[in-house]
Amino acid sequence: MEPISEVAELFRHQRAVRAFSDREVSDEIVEQVLTAATHGPSGSNTQPWRWIVVRDADVKAQVSEEYEAAFAAAYADRAPARADDRQPFTEVPVLIVACVQVPSTGRAGIQTGASIYPACQNLMLQARALGLGSVLTTLHRVKRAKIHEILGIPEGWDTAAIIPLGWPDRSYGPNRRPPISEVVMRDRCSE
Amino acid sequence: MEPISEVAELFRHQRAVRAFSDREVSDEIVEQVLTAATHGPSGSNTQPWRWIVVRDADVKAQVSEEYEAAFAAAYADRAPARADDRQPFTEVPVLIVACVQVPSTGRAGIQTGASIYPACQNLMLQARALGLGSVLTTLHRVKRAKIHEILGIPEGWDTAAIIPLGWPDRSYGPNRRPPISEVVMRDRCSE
């Protein structure tokens, strides 16, 4: 994919990329996308995140095994979207694990996501701007206990997403969306 | 705030803006930020969102009353961040309510956030690019039942955030973050 420097072009060119070329992803690029992530907003600006950069083949293989089991269970009775395009994590150059601190109530809820997914989106947008592909995956949460053990996630932390990152396997066009009039309402819900 | 057209400048210039000038926010601008939102990613690309654009003074006043009660309760025993800078919703030009479909399990969890907060972030980044300010607020959830009644949110839907939108009251510098080395780990958690 071509790099994008203009904000005006950025959002409609983000695509879910699940397969990557063999081209190396440099540490410098990983730093750039993580820097964008950490400039994201969070509740009361607490920045309650940690980011694990997984390049180690053995860690990838262990995480991949659990993820594939979760994937098989999730799609036991329906076809996954774009199954042919998906590489297992073992073949992905870099996995970024987005970790978020669990609130003092002890349980992550939808609001917890408000302090980590905007930062994930920054990461993915910065990746797209550089010409890299990524995708936000959360299916690992089905096998969370095992994956937390593999990654050594401590008490008080949760894993919000695993984001594969790499140079795309091919070119991707812009994303397509229906007109906003289909999803926008004025002042109150009207259905 | 100055508009930003370069992706390279965008992320570090997003600030939480909670007070706005009287300058009108046009329908065209609201459409632009909502278009950016709907180009965001979502789980299996389901785009499980609706966006309520609140301009009506009466609806704003009702939501504001509940929000202020939630705010007072949340900060009963600690000082809120930048309290002086915050306007009540009644004075905010436009409120965008981000609604998300509740999964078939019947309860929104952190993962539900993965299909709405990236879109919210697109909205806020596009707003910033245009020179507008916004902030992601979730405190309304404390008074969710009442606020859902005011907004007519149907069964099966939840409200992930209320995003005040307007021209900032003043100029804001870039956001500041610690070096990423403080929050990035290699392959496994190490603490």
CSV table of C-alpha atoms in Angstrom, one decimal:
chain,number,residue,atom,x,y,z
A,1,MET,CA,0.0,0.0,0.0
A,2,GLU,CA,1.2,3.5,-0.7
A,3,PRO,CA,2.1,5.7,2.3
A,4,ILE,CA,-0.4,8.5,3.2
A,5,SER,CA,0.7,11.8,4.5
A,6,GLU,CA,-2.6,13.7,4.3
A,7,VAL,CA,-5.2,13.4,7.1
A,8,ALA,CA,-7.9,14.0,4.5
A,9,GLU,CA,-7.0,10.6,2.9
A,10,LEU,CA,-6.2,8.6,6.0
A,11,PHE,CA,-9.4,7.3,7.4
A,12,ARG,CA,-11.0,5.9,4.3
A,13,HIS,CA,-7.8,4.1,3.4
A,14,GLN,CA,-7.5,2.0,6.6
A,15,ARG,CA,-8.2,-1.6,5.9
A,16,ALA,CA,-8.1,-4.8,8.0
A,17,VAL,CA,-4.8,-6.5,6.8
A,18,ARG,CA,-4.4,-10.0,8.0
A,19,ALA,CA,-1.6,-11.3,5.7
A,20,PHE,CA,1.8,-9.8,5.3
A,21,SER,CA,4.9,-10.0,3.1
A,22,ASP,CA,8.2,-11.2,4.4
A,23,ARG,CA,9.6,-7.7,4.4
A,24,GLU,CA,11.2,-6.8,7.7
A,25,VAL,CA,9.5,-4.3,10.1
A,26,SER,CA,12.2,-2.2,11.6
A,27,ASP,CA,12.4,-1.2,15.3
A,28,GLU,CA,12.2,2.4,14.1
A,29,ILE,CA,8.8,1.7,12.5
A,30,VAL,CA,7.6,-0.1,15.6
A,31,GLU,CA,8.7,2.9,17.7
A,32,GLN,CA,6.8,5.3,15.4
A,33,VAL,CA,3.5,3.4,15.6
A,34,LEU,CA,3.9,3.0,19.4
A,35,THR,CA,4.6,6.7,19.8
A,36,ALA,CA,1.4,7.5,17.9
A,37,ALA,CA,-0.4,5.0,20.2
A,38,THR,CA,0.8,6.7,23.4
A,39,HIS,CA,-0.3,10.1,22.2
A,40,GLY,CA,-3.9,8.8,22.3
A,41,PRO,CA,-6.4,9.9,24.8
A,42,SER,CA,-7.4,8.0,28.0
A,43,GLY,CA,-9.8,8.6,30.9
A,44,SER,CA,-8.5,11.4,33.1
A,45,ASN,CA,-5.3,11.1,31.0
A,46,THR,CA,-4.1,8.2,33.1
A,47,GLN,CA,-2.5,6.5,30.1
A,48,PRO,CA,-3.2,3.1,31.7
A,49,TRP,CA,-1.4,1.0,29.1
A,50,ARG,CA,1.5,-1.2,28.4
A,51,TRP,CA,2.5,-2.5,24.9
A,52,ILE,CA,4.2,-5.8,24.3
A,53,VAL,CA,6.1,-6.1,21.1
A,54,VAL,CA,6.2,-9.8,20.2
A,55,ARG,CA,8.9,-10.8,17.7
A,56,ASP,CA,10.1,-14.0,19.4
A,57,ALA,CA,9.1,-17.1,17.3
A,58,ASP,CA,8.4,-19.2,20.3
A,59,VAL,CA,6.1,-16.7,22.0
A,60,LYS,CA,4.3,-16.1,18.7
A,61,ALA,CA,3.9,-19.9,18.3
A,62,GLN,CA,2.4,-20.3,21.7
A,63,VAL,CA,0.0,-17.4,21.3
A,64,SER,CA,-0.9,-18.5,17.8
A,65,GLU,CA,-1.9,-22.0,19.1
A,66,GLU,CA,-4.3,-20.5,21.5
A,67,TYR,CA,-5.6,-18.0,19.0
A,68,GLU,CA,-6.2,-20.6,16.4
A,69,ALA,CA,-8.2,-22.7,18.9
A,70,ALA,CA,-10.3,-19.6,19.7
A,71,PHE,CA,-10.8,-18.9,16.0
A,72,ALA,CA,-11.9,-22.5,15.3
A,73,ALA,CA,-14.4,-22.4,18.1
A,74,ALA,CA,-15.8,-19.0,17.1
A,75,TYR,CA,-16.2,-20.1,13.5
A,76,ALA,CA,-17.4,-23.6,14.1
A,77,ASP,CA,-20.7,-23.0,12.5
A,78,ARG,CA,-20.2,-19.9,10.3
A,79,ALA,CA,-17.6,-18.8,7.7
A,80,PRO,CA,-15.1,-16.2,8.9
A,81,ALA,CA,-14.7,-13.0,6.9
A,82,ARG,CA,-11.9,-13.2,4.3
A,83,ALA,CA,-10.6,-16.5,5.7
A,84,ASP,CA,-8.2,-17.0,2.7
A,85,ASP,CA,-6.5,-13.7,3.5
A,86,ARG,CA,-5.6,-14.6,7.1
A,87,GLN,CA,-2.1,-15.7,8.1
A,88,PRO,CA,-1.6,-17.3,11.5
A,89,PHE,CA,0.3,-15.2,14.0
A,90,THR,CA,3.3,-17.4,13.5
A,91,GLU,CA,3.8,-15.8,10.1
A,92,VAL,CA,3.1,-12.2,11.1
A,93,PRO,CA,6.3,-10.1,11.4
A,94,VAL,CA,5.3,-8.3,14.7
A,95,LEU,CA,2.4,-8.7,17.1
A,96,ILE,CA,1.6,-5.8,19.4
A,97,VAL,CA,-0.3,-6.7,22.5
A,98,ALA,CA,-2.3,-3.8,23.9
A,99,CYS,CA,-2.5,-4.2,27.7
A,100,VAL,CA,-4.8,-2.1,29.9
A,101,GLN,CA,-4.9,-1.6,33.6
A,102,VAL,CA,-8.1,-3.0,35.1
A,103,PRO,CA,-10.1,-0.4,37.1
A,104,SER,CA,-10.1,-0.6,40.8
A,105,THR,CA,-13.5,-2.2,40.7
A,106,GLY,CA,-11.6,-5.2,39.5
A,107,ARG,CA,-13.3,-5.8,36.2
A,108,ALA,CA,-12.7,-4.4,32.8
A,109,GLY,CA,-15.9,-3.1,31.1
A,110,ILE,CA,-16.8,-1.3,28.0
A,111,GLN,CA,-15.5,2.0,29.5
A,112,THR,CA,-12.1,0.4,30.1
A,113,GLY,CA,-12.0,0.2,26.3
A,114,ALA,CA,-12.3,4.0,26.1
A,115,SER,CA,-8.8,4.2,27.5
A,116,ILE,CA,-7.1,1.8,25.2
A,117,TYR,CA,-8.8,1.4,21.8
A,118,PRO,CA,-8.4,5.1,20.8
A,119,ALA,CA,-4.6,4.5,21.3
A,120,CYS,CA,-4.8,1.2,19.3
A,121,GLN,CA,-6.5,3.2,16.5
A,122,ASN,CA,-3.7,5.8,16.6
A,123,LEU,CA,-1.3,2.9,16.2
A,124,MET,CA,-3.1,1.4,13.2
A,125,LEU,CA,-3.6,4.8,11.5
A,126,GLN,CA,0.1,5.6,11.9
A,127,ALA,CA,0.9,2.2,10.5
A,128,ARG,CA,-1.4,2.8,7.5
A,129,ALA,CA,0.2,6.3,7.0
A,130,LEU,CA,3.6,4.5,6.7
A,131,GLY,CA,2.2,2.0,4.2
A,132,LEU,CA,1.9,-0.9,6.7
A,133,GLY,CA,-1.1,-3.0,7.5
A,134,SER,CA,-2.6,-4.1,10.8
A,135,VAL,CA,-5.9,-5.3,12.2
A,136,LEU,CA,-7.5,-5.0,15.6
A,137,THR,CA,-8.2,-8.5,17.0
A,138,THR,CA,-9.8,-9.4,20.3
A,139,LEU,CA,-10.6,-13.0,19.8
A,140,HIS,CA,-7.7,-14.1,22.0
A,141,ARG,CA,-9.8,-13.1,25.0
A,142,VAL,CA,-11.7,-16.4,24.7
A,143,LYS,CA,-8.3,-18.0,25.7
A,144,ARG,CA,-7.3,-15.2,27.9
A,145,ALA,CA,-6.1,-17.2,30.9
A,146,LYS,CA,-3.7,-19.2,28.8
A,147,ILE,CA,-2.5,-16.3,26.8
A,148,HIS,CA,-1.9,-14.2,29.9
A,149,GLU,CA,0.2,-17.0,31.3
A,150,ILE,CA,2.2,-17.2,28.1
A,151,LEU,CA,2.8,-13.4,28.1
A,152,GLY,CA,3.2,-13.1,31.8
A,153,ILE,CA,0.4,-10.5,32.2
A,154,PRO,CA,0.3,-9.6,35.9
A,155,GLU,CA,-2.7,-9.3,38.1
A,156,GLY,CA,-4.5,-6.0,37.6
A,157,TRP,CA,-3.9,-5.9,33.9
A,158,ASP,CA,-6.0,-7.1,31.0
A,159,THR,CA,-5.2,-7.6,27.3
A,160,ALA,CA,-7.5,-5.4,25.1
A,161,ALA,CA,-6.2,-6.5,21.7
A,162,ILE,CA,-3.5,-8.2,19.7
A,163,ILE,CA,-2.6,-6.2,16.7
A,164,PRO,CA,-0.6,-8.0,13.9
A,165,LEU,CA,1.6,-5.5,12.1
A,166,GLY,CA,3.6,-5.8,8.8
A,167,TRP,CA,3.9,-4.8,5.2
A,168,PRO,CA,0.7,-6.0,3.4
A,169,ASP,CA,0.8,-9.0,1.2
A,170,ARG,CA,-0.8,-7.0,-1.6
A,171,SER,CA,-2.4,-3.7,-2.4
A,172,TYR,CA,-5.8,-2.7,-0.8
A,173,GLY,CA,-8.2,-0.1,-2.1
A,174,PRO,CA,-10.2,2.3,0.1
A,175,ASN,CA,-12.8,1.0,2.6
A,176,ARG,CA,-16.4,1.4,1.6
A,177,ARG,CA,-19.2,2.7,3.9
A,178,PRO,CA,-22.8,3.4,3.4
A,179,PRO,CA,-23.9,7.1,3.5
A,180,ILE,CA,-23.8,8.5,7.1
A,181,SER,CA,-27.5,9.3,6.9
A,182,GLU,CA,-28.1,5.6,7.5
A,183,VAL,CA,-26.5,5.8,10.9
A,184,VAL,CA,-26.9,9.4,12.1
A,185,MET,CA,-29.9,10.7,14.1
A,186,ARG,CA,-30.8,14.1,15.3
A,187,ASP,CA,-31.3,14.9,19.0
A,188,ARG,CA,-32.9,11.5,19.9
A,189,CYS,CA,-33.0,8.0,18.6
A,190,SER,CA,-35.7,7.5,16.0
A,191,GLU,CA,-36.3,4.1,14.7
B,1,MET,CA,-6.3,25.8,17.3
B,2,GLU,CA,-4.7,25.7,13.9
B,3,PRO,CA,-6.0,23.0,11.5
B,4,ILE,CA,-3.6,20.1,10.8
B,5,SER,CA,-3.4,18.4,7.4
B,6,GLU,CA,-0.3,16.3,8.0
B,7,VAL,CA,-0.7,12.9,9.6
B,8,ALA,CA,2.8,13.3,11.0
B,9,GLU,CA,1.6,16.2,13.2
B,10,LEU,CA,-1.9,14.9,14.0
B,11,PHE,CA,-1.6,12.5,17.0
B,12,ARG,CA,0.6,14.7,19.2
B,13,HIS,CA,-1.7,17.6,18.8
B,14,GLN,CA,-4.9,16.0,20.0
B,15,ARG,CA,-6.0,17.5,23.3
B,16,ALA,CA,-9.0,17.0,25.5
B,17,VAL,CA,-11.0,20.2,24.9
B,18,ARG,CA,-13.9,20.7,27.4
B,19,ALA,CA,-14.7,24.4,26.7
B,20,PHE,CA,-15.7,26.0,23.5
B,21,SER,CA,-16.2,29.4,21.9
B,22,ASP,CA,-19.6,30.5,20.7
B,23,ARG,CA,-18.6,30.0,17.0
B,24,GLU,CA,-21.2,27.9,15.2
B,25,VAL,CA,-20.3,24.3,14.2
B,26,SER,CA,-21.8,23.8,10.7
B,27,ASP,CA,-23.7,20.7,9.6
B,28,GLU,CA,-21.0,20.2,7.0
B,29,ILE,CA,-18.4,19.9,9.7
B,30,VAL,CA,-20.5,17.5,11.7
B,31,GLU,CA,-20.9,15.4,8.5
B,32,GLN,CA,-17.1,15.5,8.0
B,33,VAL,CA,-16.3,14.2,11.5
B,34,LEU,CA,-19.1,11.6,11.3
B,35,THR,CA,-17.8,10.4,8.0
B,36,ALA,CA,-14.4,9.9,9.5
B,37,ALA,CA,-16.0,8.0,12.3
B,38,THR,CA,-17.8,5.6,10.1
B,39,HIS,CA,-14.6,4.8,8.2
B,40,GLY,CA,-13.3,3.3,11.4
B,41,PRO,CA,-12.8,-0.4,12.0
B,42,SER,CA,-15.2,-2.7,13.8
B,43,GLY,CA,-15.3,-6.4,14.7
B,44,SER,CA,-16.0,-8.4,11.5
B,45,ASN,CA,-16.7,-5.0,9.9
B,46,THR,CA,-20.2,-5.1,11.4
B,47,GLN,CA,-20.2,-1.3,11.9
B,48,PRO,CA,-22.5,-1.7,14.9
B,49,TRP,CA,-23.0,2.0,15.5
B,50,ARG,CA,-25.4,4.8,15.5
B,51,TRP,CA,-24.5,8.5,16.1
B,52,ILE,CA,-26.9,11.0,17.7
B,53,VAL,CA,-26.1,14.6,16.9
B,54,VAL,CA,-27.6,16.7,19.8
B,55,ARG,CA,-28.1,20.4,19.1
B,56,ASP,CA,-31.5,20.8,20.7
B,57,ALA,CA,-31.2,22.9,23.9
B,58,ASP,CA,-33.8,21.0,25.8
B,59,VAL,CA,-32.2,17.6,25.1
B,60,LYS,CA,-28.8,19.0,26.0
B,61,ALA,CA,-30.2,20.4,29.3
B,62,GLN,CA,-31.7,17.1,30.3
B,63,VAL,CA,-28.6,15.2,29.5
B,64,SER,CA,-26.5,17.8,31.2
B,65,GLU,CA,-28.4,17.6,34.4
B,66,GLU,CA,-27.8,13.8,34.7
B,67,TYR,CA,-24.1,14.2,33.6
B,68,GLU,CA,-23.5,16.9,36.2
B,69,ALA,CA,-25.0,14.6,38.9
B,70,ALA,CA,-22.7,11.8,37.8
B,71,PHE,CA,-19.8,14.3,37.8
B,72,ALA,CA,-20.5,15.5,41.3
B,73,ALA,CA,-20.7,11.9,42.6
B,74,ALA,CA,-17.5,10.9,40.8
B,75,TYR,CA,-15.5,13.8,42.2
B,76,ALA,CA,-17.1,14.0,45.7
B,77,ASP,CA,-13.7,13.3,47.3
B,78,ARG,CA,-11.1,14.2,44.8
B,79,ALA,CA,-10.5,17.1,42.5
B,80,PRO,CA,-11.3,16.6,38.8
B,81,ALA,CA,-8.7,17.3,36.2
B,82,ARG,CA,-8.8,20.8,34.8
B,83,ALA,CA,-12.1,21.6,36.4
B,84,ASP,CA,-11.9,25.3,35.5
B,85,ASP,CA,-11.7,24.4,31.8
B,86,ARG,CA,-14.9,22.4,31.7
B,87,GLN,CA,-18.2,23.8,30.4
B,88,PRO,CA,-21.5,22.0,31.1
B,89,PHE,CA,-23.1,20.3,28.1
B,90,THR,CA,-25.7,23.0,28.0
B,91,GLU,CA,-23.0,25.4,26.7
B,92,VAL,CA,-21.4,22.9,24.2
B,93,PRO,CA,-22.3,23.6,20.6
B,94,VAL,CA,-22.8,19.9,19.6
B,95,LEU,CA,-22.9,16.7,21.5
B,96,ILE,CA,-22.2,13.5,19.6
B,97,VAL,CA,-23.6,10.4,21.3
B,98,ALA,CA,-21.8,7.2,20.1
B,99,CYS,CA,-24.2,4.3,20.4
B,100,VAL,CA,-23.1,0.7,20.0
B,101,GLN,CA,-25.1,-2.5,19.5
B,102,VAL,CA,-24.9,-4.8,22.4
B,103,PRO,CA,-23.6,-8.3,21.5
B,104,SER,CA,-26.0,-11.2,21.4
B,105,THR,CA,-24.7,-12.3,24.8
B,106,GLY,CA,-26.8,-9.3,26.1
B,107,ARG,CA,-24.0,-7.4,27.8
B,108,ALA,CA,-21.5,-4.9,26.5
B,109,GLY,CA,-17.9,-5.7,27.7
B,110,ILE,CA,-14.5,-4.3,26.9
B,111,GLN,CA,-14.5,-6.0,23.5
B,112,THR,CA,-17.7,-4.1,22.6
B,113,GLY,CA,-15.5,-1.0,22.9
B,114,ALA,CA,-13.2,-2.3,20.2
B,115,SER,CA,-16.1,-1.7,17.7
B,116,ILE,CA,-16.9,1.8,18.7
B,117,TYR,CA,-13.9,3.6,20.3
B,118,PRO,CA,-11.7,3.5,17.2
B,119,ALA,CA,-14.5,5.2,15.3
B,120,CYS,CA,-14.8,7.8,18.1
B,121,GLN,CA,-11.1,8.4,17.8
B,122,ASN,CA,-11.4,8.9,14.1
B,123,LEU,CA,-14.1,11.5,14.8
B,124,MET,CA,-11.9,13.3,17.3
B,125,LEU,CA,-8.9,13.2,15.1
B,126,GLN,CA,-10.8,14.6,12.1
B,127,ALA,CA,-12.2,17.3,14.4
B,128,ARG,CA,-8.7,18.2,15.5
B,129,ALA,CA,-7.5,18.2,11.9
B,130,LEU,CA,-10.2,20.8,11.1
B,131,GLY,CA,-9.2,22.9,14.2
B,132,LEU,CA,-12.1,21.8,16.4
B,133,GLY,CA,-11.8,20.4,19.9
B,134,SER,CA,-13.5,17.4,21.5
B,135,VAL,CA,-13.1,15.0,24.3
B,136,LEU,CA,-14.2,11.4,24.9
B,137,THR,CA,-16.5,11.2,28.0
B,138,THR,CA,-18.0,8.1,29.5
B,139,LEU,CA,-19.1,9.3,32.9
B,140,HIS,CA,-22.7,9.5,31.7
B,141,ARG,CA,-22.8,5.7,32.1
B,142,VAL,CA,-23.3,6.2,35.8
B,143,LYS,CA,-26.7,7.7,34.9
B,144,ARG,CA,-27.2,5.5,31.9
B,145,ALA,CA,-30.8,4.4,32.5
B,146,LYS,CA,-32.0,8.0,32.8
B,147,ILE,CA,-29.9,9.2,29.9
B,148,HIS,CA,-31.1,6.3,27.7
B,149,GLU,CA,-34.6,7.4,28.5
B,150,ILE,CA,-33.9,11.0,27.5
B,151,LEU,CA,-32.3,10.0,24.3
B,152,GLY,CA,-34.7,7.2,23.5
B,153,ILE,CA,-32.0,4.5,23.2
B,154,PRO,CA,-33.8,1.2,22.3
B,155,GLU,CA,-33.2,-2.2,23.8
B,156,GLY,CA,-30.1,-3.9,22.4
B,157,TRP,CA,-28.1,-0.7,22.2
B,158,ASP,CA,-25.7,1.0,24.6
B,159,THR,CA,-24.1,4.4,24.7
B,160,ALA,CA,-20.3,4.2,24.6
B,161,ALA,CA,-19.5,7.9,24.8
B,162,ILE,CA,-20.7,11.4,24.7
B,163,ILE,CA,-18.4,13.6,22.7
B,164,PRO,CA,-18.7,17.4,23.1
B,165,LEU,CA,-17.6,19.1,19.8
B,166,GLY,CA,-16.9,22.7,19.1
B,167,TRP,CA,-14.3,25.4,18.3
B,168,PRO,CA,-11.9,25.5,21.3
B,169,ASP,CA,-12.2,28.3,23.8
B,170,ARG,CA,-8.4,29.0,23.4
B,171,SER,CA,-5.3,27.7,21.9
B,172,TYR,CA,-3.8,24.3,23.1
B,173,GLY,CA,-0.2,23.2,22.7
B,174,PRO,CA,0.8,19.6,21.8
B,175,ASN,CA,0.1,16.8,24.3
B,176,ARG,CA,3.0,15.5,26.3
B,177,ARG,CA,3.9,11.9,26.9
B,178,PRO,CA,6.8,10.0,28.6
B,179,PRO,CA,9.3,8.1,26.4
B,180,ILE,CA,7.7,4.9,25.0
B,181,SER,CA,10.4,2.9,26.7
B,182,GLU,CA,8.5,3.3,29.9
B,183,VAL,CA,5.4,1.5,28.6
B,184,VAL,CA,6.8,-0.9,26.0
B,185,MET,CA,8.0,-4.4,26.6
B,186,ARG,CA,9.6,-7.1,24.5
B,187,ASP,CA,8.0,-10.5,23.9
B,188,ARG,CA,6.7,-10.8,27.5
B,189,CYS,CA,5.7,-8.7,30.4
B,190,SER,CA,8.6,-7.8,32.6
B,191,GLU,CA,8.1,-6.0,35.8
